[in-house]
Amino acid sequence: MADFGKDSTASDPRTQYLKDYQPPAYLVEDITLRIELDPAATRVTSRLTIKRNPAAQAPDQPLQLDGQELELTALRVDGIALTENEYQVEEGKLVLEDLPDDVTLEIETVIHPDRNTALEGLYVSGDMFCTQCEAEGFRRITFFPDRPDVMARYTTTLVADKNRYPVLLSNGNPVEQGEMDDGRHWVSWQDPFPKPSYLFALVAGDLFCREDSFQTCSGRQVTLKIFVEHENRHKCAHALDSLKQAMKWDEETYGREYDLDIFMLVAVNDFNMGAMENKGLNIFNASCVLATPETATDADYYNIQSIIGHEYFHNWSGNRVTCRDWFQLSLKEGFTVFRDQEFSADLNSRPVKRIADVNLLRSHQFAQDASPMAHPVRPDSYIEISNFYTVTVYNKGAEVVRMIRNLIGSDGFRKGCDLYFQRHDGQAVTTDDFVAAMEDATDIDLSQFKRWYSQAGTPLVSAAGHYDAQTECYQLTLSQQCPPTPGQELKAPFHIPVEVALLDTTGRALALKLEGENATSGTHRMLELRENSQQFNFVGVKTSPVASLLRGFSAPVKLDMARSDEELAFLFANDPDPFNRWDAGQRLASQTLLQLVRQVQHGDTLTLEDRFIHAFQATLEHSTLDAALITQALTLPSESYLADQSDSVDVDAIHTARVFVHQQLADHLFDSFLDIYHRHNDDESYRFDAASMAKRSLKNLCLGYLMETIRGEARNVCFTQLEKSHNMTDTLAALSSLAQHDWSETDDYLQRFYQQWQHDPQVIDKWFAIQAGSRLPDTLQRVKTLLNHPAFRFTNPNKVRALIGRFCMANQVRFHAADGEGYRFLTDQVLALDKINPQMAARLVSTLSRWRRFDANRQDLMQTELKRILSAPEISKDTFEIVSKSLD
Ligand code: PHE
Ligand code: ZN
């Protein structure tokens, strides 16, 4: 695309390739840091003991240290100061030639945390200092080989004003402290475990600390501490509970014990992501750790529990065994997401968790796989690694680990994990090493399976069943194909575990015998699809069965099987696998909705079949189903999922069809919704457990449907809930359904909510998000006005996500308005944000990368905006990568 004035990304000189990996020329054994904290000018002194790497490719490679935005003030080799012509600093690297094989290097740099709005490296958040070093932030603190295969032992001394920064934290154990004459004090920390620089962290501030403890399986006492700003002191309990649950779970499930005597959590308001697993000092976005029933929803509680688990689990899957290079990111992230998903499933409801995870994968990861940003779980090139913290690396990566477990069984998987941790403790390794441990522990060949790491795209599995009454044989044909993705025209067949059961007319799963097996056994099979097409013959099948396929979503594929609405309704009512039961309902709803989309497009009168309403009614009124499963079953596929299912996305028709089905169900089932609402609306005080959450979720689902009608009764239910609610779950559910209507009460209640919560930034984020998520036609106008609200802060990622992110990424119908106003708005924000925080800008702009999925008019509008970004002077490489690949 020469007319954009930039080269295509393939030839971009900044592209990094997996195939170019080389071991480092030097290793760092120890690093001693002294950091004199001052917001305007922080002085960093670093002392490195360095050794030539015996595994280096050439014996005379120079030492290369990474550094970015550093002022170098001194450099000494074995105690002798170097003059400026004895080293080179170029393109973010400090290069030293002809060093001895063993050498001590001392480096002094000055940095400016108060100017750091990118939130990478050392920065200021409110009155505290904090760091973020993954992936390449340590090079903004000092010159260092900032790559994960260089693992060193850290000793860190922090020096700061004692009044302003009474708390000084870093990794490992505190070993010494003292005071100075000038009002400053210092604390030294020592981390006995060698680690890559991305796991370094420090925190300083005037923080409240809540303490707890945990006894490990071997009887060691670990001190747990959570540090928060004083106004949040009442919000720590859930995080500490979750942490103890996670520590226990990892011992019981993986036999993994915590290794230091102290484990610390910190909450900060300004943070690009959810949280970070720094050794012994996990740092959290305040929104992912702080909670009280009054300020946090069930979804927040759930999320906090899983993120606390996630970061804690990294201590083994990521820290003790780390990544050789950033192409291996899924080694730690995919595996750790898998671990946190199982943790949540074990502690709450397994089927509810599985459905939620699959929903996320289908609506976001499948969409990424179908976009110009599609990439393998182990990417083979990148321009900016920050752009690869994606749903593909994280969530598809977790599915890849889950498939391994599906193929080698739970016991085999545990053996494989044990071998992996034992073999690689203290090492920086690759996804191939992970798979090799699984193979070696079980003697199962996973070589074909490894294509899941290297090939991008969502495979399409087609299934066809044929029953022969004469031979009592059910023949199942499975075939696969995978669409092309950037740089990968043709794919080799994947090794796909497909779990199958055969149901009789009452929904009972039949005992199975596959041709060639010598006996009938069990009621399900994990079929292994390895060829382009394969046949599986079930014998001794007495009556024509209904096949229940891909149970529990045993592989991250799209399943195509022609099913009538009747068959789907049957599975929706009867499949014993809760996941497939839900999935049948979703398929039924999608088929129905897409049919309605066509009706909208043809200008027909919309009609909803009674059969559909009855199927949903039966589920709603089911007497024994878990309330949370009912909620999930009655939640219609999202507009973005429906978009993904369409050949060319018609956002307005999709929106109209979905609102129509909501209103039809609400009208027809009004009495049921109202009755169930009241039955689940008790005055119980808030508890975080699966049963209470299930009750609230069903109640609020009913409220949502009721509010689709404009009956006075529904409004009253909503207003009463807003007046009486004593937890944020109920308040927010009512307020969000109210925000879909332009009634005078809407603004009154929004105003009151603001008045009540203006002191609490996490709650105010919700207030912004509710308004940005409204389907009302003037939402963009409102969002623009809110940008100037005193509570909005452009430098705070949570605010940007709540207002701009919510509008552009989760309000499909308003963002994609046909006049292009949403696109222009996004572009203006991205260009402004790119100068402040490139990571955030790149995340926001990625929503434009799917432009080819829309109609010609929108394609033009979106392309115009992408080109506008590309032609702006000096865009970051983060944003450049997303935009240029989107246009390629
Ligand atoms: N590694 C963090 C996690 O657990 C995510 C993260 C990446 C945080 C980059 C900050 C920066 O998943
Ligand atoms: Zn992680």
mmCIF file of N, CA and C and ligand atoms in Angstrom, residues 132 134 273 275-277 310-311 314 332-333 389 394, ligand 1:
data_model
loop_
_atom_site.group_PDB
_atom_site.id
_atom_site.type_symbol
_atom_site.label_atom_id
_atom_site.label_comp_id
_atom_site.label_asym_id
_atom_site.label_seq_id
_atom_site.Cartn_x
_atom_site.Cartn_y
_atom_site.Cartn_z
ATOM 1 N N GLN A 132 6.241 -0.824 36.193
ATOM 2 C CA GLN A 132 5.699 -1.890 35.356
ATOM 3 C C GLN A 132 6.792 -2.250 34.360
ATOM 4 N N GLU A 134 7.124 -5.547 32.637
ATOM 5 C CA GLU A 134 6.784 -6.404 31.507
ATOM 6 C C GLU A 134 6.159 -5.532 30.414
ATOM 7 N N MET A 273 -2.779 -2.526 32.485
ATOM 8 C CA MET A 273 -3.456 -3.817 32.353
ATOM 9 C C MET A 273 -4.216 -4.146 33.633
ATOM 10 N N ALA A 275 -3.191 -6.642 36.092
ATOM 11 C CA ALA A 275 -2.285 -6.853 37.219
ATOM 12 C C ALA A 275 -0.979 -7.431 36.712
ATOM 13 N N MET A 276 0.010 -7.524 37.606
ATOM 14 C CA MET A 276 1.338 -7.971 37.194
ATOM 15 C C MET A 276 1.973 -8.847 38.269
ATOM 16 N N GLU A 277 2.574 -9.954 37.809
ATOM 17 C CA GLU A 277 3.029 -11.022 38.699
ATOM 18 C C GLU A 277 4.448 -10.853 39.232
ATOM 19 N N HIS A 310 -4.648 -15.815 39.149
ATOM 20 C CA HIS A 310 -3.792 -15.770 37.968
ATOM 21 C C HIS A 310 -2.377 -15.286 38.316
ATOM 22 N N GLU A 311 -2.304 -14.137 38.976
ATOM 23 C CA GLU A 311 -0.975 -13.580 39.291
ATOM 24 C C GLU A 311 -0.235 -14.493 40.261
ATOM 25 N N HIS A 314 1.259 -17.505 38.533
ATOM 26 C CA HIS A 314 2.464 -17.188 37.756
ATOM 27 C C HIS A 314 3.737 -17.478 38.537
ATOM 28 N N LYS A 332 3.680 -18.860 29.397
ATOM 29 C CA LYS A 332 3.243 -18.510 30.741
ATOM 30 C C LYS A 332 1.789 -18.042 30.768
ATOM 31 N N GLU A 333 1.347 -17.301 29.751
ATOM 32 C CA GLU A 333 -0.001 -16.735 29.826
ATOM 33 C C GLU A 333 -1.100 -17.752 29.515
ATOM 34 N N TYR A 389 -0.261 -9.020 23.785
ATOM 35 C CA TYR A 389 -0.964 -9.463 25.000
ATOM 36 C C TYR A 389 -2.444 -9.549 24.637
ATOM 37 N N TYR A 394 -3.525 -15.322 25.227
ATOM 38 C CA TYR A 394 -4.041 -15.661 26.552
ATOM 39 C C TYR A 394 -5.120 -16.749 26.487
HETATM 40 N N1 PHE B 1 1.678 -10.430 32.842
HETATM 41 C C1 PHE B 1 0.473 -9.761 33.252
HETATM 42 C C2 PHE B 1 -0.548 -10.856 33.484
HETATM 43 O O1 PHE B 1 -0.631 -11.574 34.274
HETATM 44 C C3 PHE B 1 -0.119 -8.866 32.262
HETATM 45 C C4 PHE B 1 0.657 -7.636 31.974
HETATM 46 C C5 PHE B 1 1.378 -7.526 30.820
HETATM 47 C C6 PHE B 1 0.628 -6.581 32.842
HETATM 48 C C7 PHE B 1 2.081 -6.390 30.506
HETATM 49 C C8 PHE B 1 1.308 -5.426 32.553
HETATM 50 C C9 PHE B 1 2.035 -5.334 31.375
HETATM 51 O O2 PHE B 1 -1.188 -11.396 32.789
#
